[in-house]
CSV table of C-alpha atoms in Angstrom, one decimal:
chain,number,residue,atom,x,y,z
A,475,UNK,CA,2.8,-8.1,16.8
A,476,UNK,CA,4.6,-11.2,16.0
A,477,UNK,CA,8.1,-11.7,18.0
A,478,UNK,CA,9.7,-13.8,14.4
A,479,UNK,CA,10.6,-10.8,11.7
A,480,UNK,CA,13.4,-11.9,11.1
A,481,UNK,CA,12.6,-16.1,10.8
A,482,UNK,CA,13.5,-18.1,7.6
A,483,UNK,CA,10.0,-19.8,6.0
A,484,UNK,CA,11.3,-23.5,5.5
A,485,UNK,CA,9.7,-25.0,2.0
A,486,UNK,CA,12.2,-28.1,2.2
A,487,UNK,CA,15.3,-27.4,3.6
A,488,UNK,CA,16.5,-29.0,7.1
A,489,UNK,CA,15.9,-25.9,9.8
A,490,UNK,CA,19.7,-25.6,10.6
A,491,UNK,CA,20.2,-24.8,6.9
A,492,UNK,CA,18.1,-21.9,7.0
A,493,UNK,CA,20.1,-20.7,10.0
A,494,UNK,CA,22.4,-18.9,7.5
A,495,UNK,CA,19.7,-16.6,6.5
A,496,UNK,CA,19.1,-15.1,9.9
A,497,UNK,CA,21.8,-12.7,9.7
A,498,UNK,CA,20.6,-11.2,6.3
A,499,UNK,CA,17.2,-11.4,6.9
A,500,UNK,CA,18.2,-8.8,10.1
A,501,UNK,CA,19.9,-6.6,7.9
A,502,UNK,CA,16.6,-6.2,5.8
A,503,UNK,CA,15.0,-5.8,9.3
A,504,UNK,CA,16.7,-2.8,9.9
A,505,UNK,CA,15.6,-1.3,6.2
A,506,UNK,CA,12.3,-1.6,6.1
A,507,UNK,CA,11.2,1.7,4.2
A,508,UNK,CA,15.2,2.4,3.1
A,509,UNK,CA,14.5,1.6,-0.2
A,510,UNK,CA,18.5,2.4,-1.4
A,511,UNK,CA,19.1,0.4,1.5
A,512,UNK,CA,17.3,-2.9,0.3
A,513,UNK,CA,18.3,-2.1,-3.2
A,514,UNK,CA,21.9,-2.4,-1.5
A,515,UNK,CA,21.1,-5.8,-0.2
A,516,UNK,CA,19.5,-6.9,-3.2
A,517,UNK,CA,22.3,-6.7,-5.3
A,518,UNK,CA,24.7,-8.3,-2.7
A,519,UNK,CA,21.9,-11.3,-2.6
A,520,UNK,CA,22.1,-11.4,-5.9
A,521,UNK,CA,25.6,-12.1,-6.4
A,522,UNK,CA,25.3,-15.7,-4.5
A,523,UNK,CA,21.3,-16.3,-4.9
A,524,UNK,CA,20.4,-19.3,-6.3
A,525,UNK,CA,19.3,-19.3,-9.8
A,526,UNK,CA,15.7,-21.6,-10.9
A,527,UNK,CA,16.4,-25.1,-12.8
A,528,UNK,CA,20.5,-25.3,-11.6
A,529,UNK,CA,19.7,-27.6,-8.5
A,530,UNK,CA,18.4,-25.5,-5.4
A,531,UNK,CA,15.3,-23.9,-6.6
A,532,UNK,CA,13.9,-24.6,-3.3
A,533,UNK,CA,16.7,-22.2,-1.7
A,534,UNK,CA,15.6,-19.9,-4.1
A,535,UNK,CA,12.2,-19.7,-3.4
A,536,UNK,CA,12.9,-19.9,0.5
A,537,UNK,CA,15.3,-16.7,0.2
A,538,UNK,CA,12.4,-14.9,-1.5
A,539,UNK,CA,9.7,-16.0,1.0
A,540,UNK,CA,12.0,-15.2,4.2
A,541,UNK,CA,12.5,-11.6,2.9
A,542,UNK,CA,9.2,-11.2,2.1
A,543,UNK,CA,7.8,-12.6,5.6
A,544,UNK,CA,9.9,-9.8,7.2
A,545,UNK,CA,8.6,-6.9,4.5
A,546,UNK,CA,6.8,-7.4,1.7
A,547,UNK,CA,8.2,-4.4,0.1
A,548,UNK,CA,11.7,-5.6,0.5
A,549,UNK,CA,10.6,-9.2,-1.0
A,550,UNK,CA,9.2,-6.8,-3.7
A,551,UNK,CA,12.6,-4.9,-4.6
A,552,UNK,CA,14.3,-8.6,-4.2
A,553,UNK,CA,12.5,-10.6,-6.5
A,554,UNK,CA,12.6,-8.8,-10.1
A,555,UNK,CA,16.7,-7.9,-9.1
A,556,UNK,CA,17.1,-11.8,-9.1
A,557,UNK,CA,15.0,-12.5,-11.9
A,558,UNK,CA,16.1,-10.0,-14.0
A,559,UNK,CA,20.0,-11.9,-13.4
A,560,UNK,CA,18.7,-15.0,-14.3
A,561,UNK,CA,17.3,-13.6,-17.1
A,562,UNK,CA,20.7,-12.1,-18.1
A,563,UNK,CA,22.5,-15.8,-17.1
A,564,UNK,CA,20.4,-18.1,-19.5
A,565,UNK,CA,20.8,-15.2,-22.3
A,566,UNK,CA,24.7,-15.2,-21.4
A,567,UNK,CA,24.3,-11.2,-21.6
A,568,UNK,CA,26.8,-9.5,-19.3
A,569,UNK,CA,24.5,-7.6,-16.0
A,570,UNK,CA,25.9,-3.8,-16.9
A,571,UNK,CA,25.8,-1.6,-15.4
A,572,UNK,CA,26.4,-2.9,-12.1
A,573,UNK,CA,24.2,-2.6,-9.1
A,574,UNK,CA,20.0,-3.1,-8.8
A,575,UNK,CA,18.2,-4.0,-11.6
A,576,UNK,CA,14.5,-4.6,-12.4
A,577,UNK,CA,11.9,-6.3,-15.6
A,578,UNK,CA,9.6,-4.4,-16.9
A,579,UNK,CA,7.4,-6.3,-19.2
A,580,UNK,CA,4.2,-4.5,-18.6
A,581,UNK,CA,1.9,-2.5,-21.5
A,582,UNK,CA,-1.1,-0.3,-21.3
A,583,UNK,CA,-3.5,1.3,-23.2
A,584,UNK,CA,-1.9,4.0,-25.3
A,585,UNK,CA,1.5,3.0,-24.5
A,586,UNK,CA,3.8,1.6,-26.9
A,587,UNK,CA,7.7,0.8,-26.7
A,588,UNK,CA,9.4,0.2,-29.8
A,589,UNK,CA,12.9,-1.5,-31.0
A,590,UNK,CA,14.5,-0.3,-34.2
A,591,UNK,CA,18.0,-0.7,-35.6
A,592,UNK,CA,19.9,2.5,-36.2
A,593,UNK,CA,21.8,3.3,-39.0
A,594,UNK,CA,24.7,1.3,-37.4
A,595,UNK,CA,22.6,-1.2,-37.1
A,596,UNK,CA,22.2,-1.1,-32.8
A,597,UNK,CA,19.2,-1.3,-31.7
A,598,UNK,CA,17.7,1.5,-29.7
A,599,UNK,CA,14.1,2.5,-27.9
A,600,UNK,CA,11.9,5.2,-28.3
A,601,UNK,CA,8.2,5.2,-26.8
A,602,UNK,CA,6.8,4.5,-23.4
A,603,UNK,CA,6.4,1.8,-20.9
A,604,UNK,CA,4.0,1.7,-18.2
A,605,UNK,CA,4.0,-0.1,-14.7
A,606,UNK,CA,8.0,0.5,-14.3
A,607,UNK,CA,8.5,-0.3,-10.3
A,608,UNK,CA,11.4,2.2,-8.7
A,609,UNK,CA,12.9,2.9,-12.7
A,610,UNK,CA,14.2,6.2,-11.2
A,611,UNK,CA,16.7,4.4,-8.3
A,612,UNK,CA,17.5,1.2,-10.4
A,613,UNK,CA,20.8,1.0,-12.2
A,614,UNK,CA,19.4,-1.1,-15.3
A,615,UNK,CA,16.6,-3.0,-16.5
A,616,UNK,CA,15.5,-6.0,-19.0
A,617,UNK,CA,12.4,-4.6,-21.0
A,618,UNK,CA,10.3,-5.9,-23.1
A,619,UNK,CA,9.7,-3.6,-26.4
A,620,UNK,CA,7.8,-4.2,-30.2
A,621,UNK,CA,10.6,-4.9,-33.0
A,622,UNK,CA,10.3,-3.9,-36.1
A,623,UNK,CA,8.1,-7.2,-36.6
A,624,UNK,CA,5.6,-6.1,-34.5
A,625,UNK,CA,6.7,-9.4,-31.8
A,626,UNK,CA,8.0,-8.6,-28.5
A,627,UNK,CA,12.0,-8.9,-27.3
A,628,UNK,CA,13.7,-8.4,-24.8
A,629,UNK,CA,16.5,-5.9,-24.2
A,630,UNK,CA,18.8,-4.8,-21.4
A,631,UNK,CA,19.1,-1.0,-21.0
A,632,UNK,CA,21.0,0.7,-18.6
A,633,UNK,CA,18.1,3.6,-16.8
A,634,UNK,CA,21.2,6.2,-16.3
A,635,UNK,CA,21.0,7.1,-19.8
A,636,UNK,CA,20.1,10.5,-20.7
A,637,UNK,CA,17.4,9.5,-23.0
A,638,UNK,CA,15.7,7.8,-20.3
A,639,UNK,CA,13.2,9.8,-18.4
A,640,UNK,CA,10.9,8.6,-15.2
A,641,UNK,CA,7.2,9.9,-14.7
A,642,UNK,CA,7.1,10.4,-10.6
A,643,UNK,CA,3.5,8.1,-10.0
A,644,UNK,CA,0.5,9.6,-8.1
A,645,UNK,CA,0.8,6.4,-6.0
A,646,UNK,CA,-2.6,7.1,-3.4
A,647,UNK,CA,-2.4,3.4,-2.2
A,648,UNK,CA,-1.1,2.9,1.0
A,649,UNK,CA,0.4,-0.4,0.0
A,650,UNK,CA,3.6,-0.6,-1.4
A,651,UNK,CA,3.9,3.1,-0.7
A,652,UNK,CA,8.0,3.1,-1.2
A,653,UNK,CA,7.8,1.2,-4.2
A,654,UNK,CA,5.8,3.3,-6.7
A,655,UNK,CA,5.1,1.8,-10.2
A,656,UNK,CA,5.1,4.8,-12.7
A,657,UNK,CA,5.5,5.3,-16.7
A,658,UNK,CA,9.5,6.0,-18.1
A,659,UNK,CA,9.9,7.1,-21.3
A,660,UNK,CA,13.1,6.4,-24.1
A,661,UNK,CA,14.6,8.5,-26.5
A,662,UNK,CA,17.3,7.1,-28.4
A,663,UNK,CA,17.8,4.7,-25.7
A,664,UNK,CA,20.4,2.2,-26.8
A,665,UNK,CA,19.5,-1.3,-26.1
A,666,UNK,CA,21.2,-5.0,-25.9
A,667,UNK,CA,18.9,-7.9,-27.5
A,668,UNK,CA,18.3,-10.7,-24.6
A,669,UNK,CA,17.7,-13.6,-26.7
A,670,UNK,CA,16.1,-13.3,-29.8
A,671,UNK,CA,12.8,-12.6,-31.4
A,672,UNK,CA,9.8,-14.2,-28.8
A,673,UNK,CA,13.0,-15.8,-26.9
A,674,UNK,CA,11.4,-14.1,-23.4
A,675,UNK,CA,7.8,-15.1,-23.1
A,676,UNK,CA,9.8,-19.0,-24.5
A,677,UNK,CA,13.0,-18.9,-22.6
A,678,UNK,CA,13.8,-21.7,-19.9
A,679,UNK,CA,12.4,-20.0,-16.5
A,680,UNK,CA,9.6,-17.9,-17.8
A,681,UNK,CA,7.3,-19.9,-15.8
A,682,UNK,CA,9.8,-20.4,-13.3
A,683,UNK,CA,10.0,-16.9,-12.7
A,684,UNK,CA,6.4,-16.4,-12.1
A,685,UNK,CA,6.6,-19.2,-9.5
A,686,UNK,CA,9.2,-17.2,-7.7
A,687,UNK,CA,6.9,-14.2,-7.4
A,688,UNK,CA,4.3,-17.0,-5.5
A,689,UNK,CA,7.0,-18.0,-3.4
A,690,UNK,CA,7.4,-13.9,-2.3
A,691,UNK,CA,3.3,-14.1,-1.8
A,692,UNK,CA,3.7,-17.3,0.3
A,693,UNK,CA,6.3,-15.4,2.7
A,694,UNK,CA,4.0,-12.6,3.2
A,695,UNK,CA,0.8,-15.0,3.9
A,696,UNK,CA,3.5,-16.7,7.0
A,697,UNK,CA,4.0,-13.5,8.2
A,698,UNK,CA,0.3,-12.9,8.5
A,699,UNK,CA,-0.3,-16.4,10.0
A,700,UNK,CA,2.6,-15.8,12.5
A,701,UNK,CA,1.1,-12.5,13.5
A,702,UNK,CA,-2.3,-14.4,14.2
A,703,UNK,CA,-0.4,-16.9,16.2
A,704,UNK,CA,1.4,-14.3,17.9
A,705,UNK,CA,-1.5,-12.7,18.7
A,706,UNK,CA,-3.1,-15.7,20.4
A,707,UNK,CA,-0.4,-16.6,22.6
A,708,UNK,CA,0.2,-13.2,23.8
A,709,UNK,CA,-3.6,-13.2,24.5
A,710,UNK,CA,-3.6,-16.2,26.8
A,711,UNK,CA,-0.2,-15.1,29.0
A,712,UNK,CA,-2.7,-12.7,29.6
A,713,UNK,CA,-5.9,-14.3,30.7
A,714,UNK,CA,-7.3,-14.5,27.5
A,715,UNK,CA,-7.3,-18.2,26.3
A,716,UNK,CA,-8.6,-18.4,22.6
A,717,UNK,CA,-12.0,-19.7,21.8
A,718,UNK,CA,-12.7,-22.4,19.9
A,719,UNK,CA,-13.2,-20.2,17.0
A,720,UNK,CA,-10.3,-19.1,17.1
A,721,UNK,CA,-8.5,-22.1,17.4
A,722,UNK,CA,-9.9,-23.6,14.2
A,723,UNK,CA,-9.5,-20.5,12.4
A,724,UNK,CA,-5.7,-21.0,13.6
A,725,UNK,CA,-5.7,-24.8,12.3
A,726,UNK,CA,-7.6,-23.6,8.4
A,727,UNK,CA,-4.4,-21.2,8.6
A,728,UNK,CA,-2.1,-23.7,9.6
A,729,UNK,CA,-3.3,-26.6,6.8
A,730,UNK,CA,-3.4,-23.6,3.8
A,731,UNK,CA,0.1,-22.5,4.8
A,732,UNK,CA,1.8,-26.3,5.4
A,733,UNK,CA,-0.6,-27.4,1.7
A,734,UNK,CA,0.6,-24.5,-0.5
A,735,UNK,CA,4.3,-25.1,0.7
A,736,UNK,CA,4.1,-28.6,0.1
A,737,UNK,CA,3.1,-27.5,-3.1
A,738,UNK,CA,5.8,-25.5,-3.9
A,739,UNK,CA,9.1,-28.0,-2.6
A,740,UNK,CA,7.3,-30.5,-5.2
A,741,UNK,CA,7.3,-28.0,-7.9
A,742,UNK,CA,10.9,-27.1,-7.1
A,743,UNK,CA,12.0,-30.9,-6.9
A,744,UNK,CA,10.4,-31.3,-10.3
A,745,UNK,CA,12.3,-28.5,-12.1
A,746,UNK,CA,15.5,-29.2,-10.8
A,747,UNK,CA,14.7,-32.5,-11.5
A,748,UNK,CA,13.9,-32.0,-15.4
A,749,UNK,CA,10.5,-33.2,-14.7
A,750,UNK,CA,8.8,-29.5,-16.1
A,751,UNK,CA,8.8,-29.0,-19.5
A,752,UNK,CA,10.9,-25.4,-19.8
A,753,UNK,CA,8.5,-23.9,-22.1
A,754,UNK,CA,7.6,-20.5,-21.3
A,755,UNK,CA,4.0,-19.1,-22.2
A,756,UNK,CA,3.8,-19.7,-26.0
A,757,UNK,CA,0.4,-20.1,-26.9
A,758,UNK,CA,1.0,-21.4,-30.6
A,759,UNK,CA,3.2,-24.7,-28.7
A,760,UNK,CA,0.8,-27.3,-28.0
A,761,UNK,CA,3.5,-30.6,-28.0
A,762,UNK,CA,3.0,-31.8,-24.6
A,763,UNK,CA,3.0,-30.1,-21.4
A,764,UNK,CA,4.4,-27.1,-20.6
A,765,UNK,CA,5.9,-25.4,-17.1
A,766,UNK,CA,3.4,-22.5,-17.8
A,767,UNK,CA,0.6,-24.9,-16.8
A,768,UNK,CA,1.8,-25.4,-13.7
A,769,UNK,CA,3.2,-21.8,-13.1
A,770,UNK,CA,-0.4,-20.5,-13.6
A,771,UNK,CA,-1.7,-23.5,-10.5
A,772,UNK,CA,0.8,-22.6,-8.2
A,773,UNK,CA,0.1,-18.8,-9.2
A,774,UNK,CA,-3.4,-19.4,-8.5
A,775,UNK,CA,-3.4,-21.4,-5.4
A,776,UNK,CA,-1.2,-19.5,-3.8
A,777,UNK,CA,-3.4,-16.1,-4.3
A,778,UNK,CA,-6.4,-18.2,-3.1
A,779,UNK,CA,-4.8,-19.3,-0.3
A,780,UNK,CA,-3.1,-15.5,0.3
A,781,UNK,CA,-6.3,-14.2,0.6
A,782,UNK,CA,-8.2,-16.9,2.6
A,783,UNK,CA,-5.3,-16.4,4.9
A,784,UNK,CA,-5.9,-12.6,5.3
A,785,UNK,CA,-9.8,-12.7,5.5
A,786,UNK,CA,-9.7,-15.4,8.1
A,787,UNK,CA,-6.8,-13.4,10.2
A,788,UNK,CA,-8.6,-10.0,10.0
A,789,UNK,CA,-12.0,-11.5,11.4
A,790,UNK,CA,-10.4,-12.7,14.1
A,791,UNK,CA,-8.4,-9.9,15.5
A,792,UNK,CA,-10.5,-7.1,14.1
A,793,UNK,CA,-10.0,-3.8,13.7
A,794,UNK,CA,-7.4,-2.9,16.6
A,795,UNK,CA,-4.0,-3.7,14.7
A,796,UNK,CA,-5.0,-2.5,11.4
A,797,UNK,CA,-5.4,0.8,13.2
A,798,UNK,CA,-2.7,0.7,15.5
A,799,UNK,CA,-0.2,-1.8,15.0
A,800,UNK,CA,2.0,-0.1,12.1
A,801,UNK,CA,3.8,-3.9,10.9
A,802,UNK,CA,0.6,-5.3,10.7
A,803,UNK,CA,-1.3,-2.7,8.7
A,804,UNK,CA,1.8,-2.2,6.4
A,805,UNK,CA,2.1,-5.8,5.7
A,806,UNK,CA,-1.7,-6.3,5.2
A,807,UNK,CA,-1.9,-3.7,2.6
A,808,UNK,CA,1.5,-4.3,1.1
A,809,UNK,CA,0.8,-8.0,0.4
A,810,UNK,CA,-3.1,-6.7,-0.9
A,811,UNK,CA,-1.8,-4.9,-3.4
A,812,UNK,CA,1.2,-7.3,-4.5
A,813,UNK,CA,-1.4,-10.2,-4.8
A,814,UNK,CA,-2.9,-8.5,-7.6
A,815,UNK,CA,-0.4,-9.1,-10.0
A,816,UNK,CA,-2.6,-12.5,-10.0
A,817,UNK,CA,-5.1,-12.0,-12.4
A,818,UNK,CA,-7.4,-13.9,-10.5
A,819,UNK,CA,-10.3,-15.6,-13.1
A,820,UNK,CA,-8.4,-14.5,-16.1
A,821,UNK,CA,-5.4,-16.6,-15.2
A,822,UNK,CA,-8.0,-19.5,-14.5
A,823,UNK,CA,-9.7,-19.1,-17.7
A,824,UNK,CA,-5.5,-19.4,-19.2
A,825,UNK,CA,-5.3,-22.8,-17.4
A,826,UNK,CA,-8.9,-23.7,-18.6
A,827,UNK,CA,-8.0,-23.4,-22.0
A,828,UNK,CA,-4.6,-25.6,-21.4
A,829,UNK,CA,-6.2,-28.4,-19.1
A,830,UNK,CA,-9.0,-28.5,-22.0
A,831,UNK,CA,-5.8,-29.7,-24.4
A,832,UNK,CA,-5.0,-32.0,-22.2
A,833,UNK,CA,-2.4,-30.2,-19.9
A,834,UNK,CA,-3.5,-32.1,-16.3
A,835,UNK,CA,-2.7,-35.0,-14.8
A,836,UNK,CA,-6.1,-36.4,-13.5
């Protein structure tokens, strides 16, 4: 539908600046569905990609929105490979094995994955972990497991290991169909600490991280605007000039798309800048404000605005390209069920609770 796949989404840098994109963002053109493919790219990205707080966060976040605008999916295998080498950077923990890697800091009911010391005194895993995106193709992985403690680390684990099983998911959504999340299981699974006790839910770029995931939403919610767009000017070089209708509903699009980017080039200015406390989500820390804060804004504007985008771009072309256009549909469901790693009211009630301590600026 839209004639842009493969167009950079600008948060702050100068157009011909994101000219150097173009030529990657082709290349994950041509693999949309190749998961080994984008996995491929992902790791090449990662060798050069900006890392959050070091000076171009904005370039960051732009990378992560361009890939996403051409496939969500492939903005979904992107984003936890870069992430889980920044993770790696501020722990100063070497990234082996080489190739893709992914985070997996989900639990579930029933579920537990557990860190103990060996007699050597090495830690290794045993247990499960739920929620454990493309496990069976990725090279390695930072996870999150309960010590001995009972507190949650952080440990990198290479997924070749024998002791590492992967549960193939009965994924029945039709979103994110080439990413399935299933359960992998450890046995004896020997493990390198990343940062210490609690240091990952209070390392520098917790929150930061969790912005980048927005930034991937806010590439997928330009694609859907430029497919509306697209839509409308193919429309009238046919006879069909938009109604007035449809012109504002173009325009609502237009202001949440330039307001939430606006958004995020200040929230990227301010980290680079120092300005964000680098506090991750520590609930027990209460001196002053913390990045989480504003994590859990963008997190939850950019959801809102996500969905307001969708809902206003579906009642205007209808049913006809969720039926029949097969970009359209994919990216429509893709981004539906990616957006739901927002926890919608929950996350509000989180912010709530720290704008009630004082954590807001009006």
């Amino acid at each position: 539908m839209s004639d842009s796949e493969a167009q950079p989404v600008r948060i702050s840098s100068e157009p011909v600046q994101l000219q150097a994109l173009e030529p990657m963002l082709e290349k994950v053109r041509e693999s949309v569905g190749d998961v080994p493919a984008l996995l491929a790219i992902a790791t090449e990205i990662g060798m050069t990609a900006p890392q959050p707080g070091e000076g171009n966060t904005a370039k960051l976040w732009e990378l992560l929105a361009s890939v996403t605008a051409v496939d969500v999916a492939a903005g979904r295998v992107l984003e936890p490979h870069l992430d889980a080498v920044a993770i790696l950077a501020q722990a100063d923990v070497p990234a082996t094995p080489d190739g893709a890697w992914g985070v997996f800091a989900a639990e579930g009911p029933g579920l537990k994955l557990e860190a103990k010391r060996d007699n050597a005194g090495n830690y290794v895993l045993n247990g499960s972990k739920p929620w454990c995106s493309l496990a069976a193709q990725l090279n390695g992985a930072v996870i999150t497991a309960h010590t001995e403690d009972n507190s949650r680390a952080a440990f990198a684990v290479n997924l070749k290991h024998p002791g590492v099983s992967c549960e193939t998911p009965q994924w029945t959504s039709r979103g994110l169909r080439e990413i399935p999340s299933g359960t992998v299981h450890f046995d004896q699974v020997p493990a390198t600490p990343v940062g210490g006790e609690r240091w990952y839910f209070t390392r520098p770029g917790f929150a930061w991280g969790g912005m980048g995931v927005a930034a991937c939403w806010l590439g997928g919610a330009v694609a859907v605007a430029r497919d509306f767009r697209s839509a409308l000017a193919k429309g009238a070089e046919n006879g069909r000039e938009p109604d007035q209708i449809a012109l504002a509903s173009l325009g609502e699009v237009d202001r949440i798309i330039t307001s939430v980017t606006g958004y995020l080039a200040q929230a990227a200015e301010q980290i680079d800048a120092g300005e964000l406390d680098e506090r991750g989500e520590d609930p027990t820390d209460t001196n002053g404000p913390s990045a989480w804060s504003e994590a859990l804004r963008i997190r939850g504007t950019v959801a809102a605005a996500v969905e307001r985008v969708q809902t206003v771009v579906t009642q205007n072309l209808g049913p006809a390209p969720l039926a029949f256009n097969e970009a359209y549909g994919k990216r429509m469901a893709d981004l539906s069920l990616y957006i739901r790693q927002h926890h919608a009211m929950r996350d509000d009630a989180q912010l709530g609770a720290l704008t009630l301590k004082g954590e807001c600026q009006w």
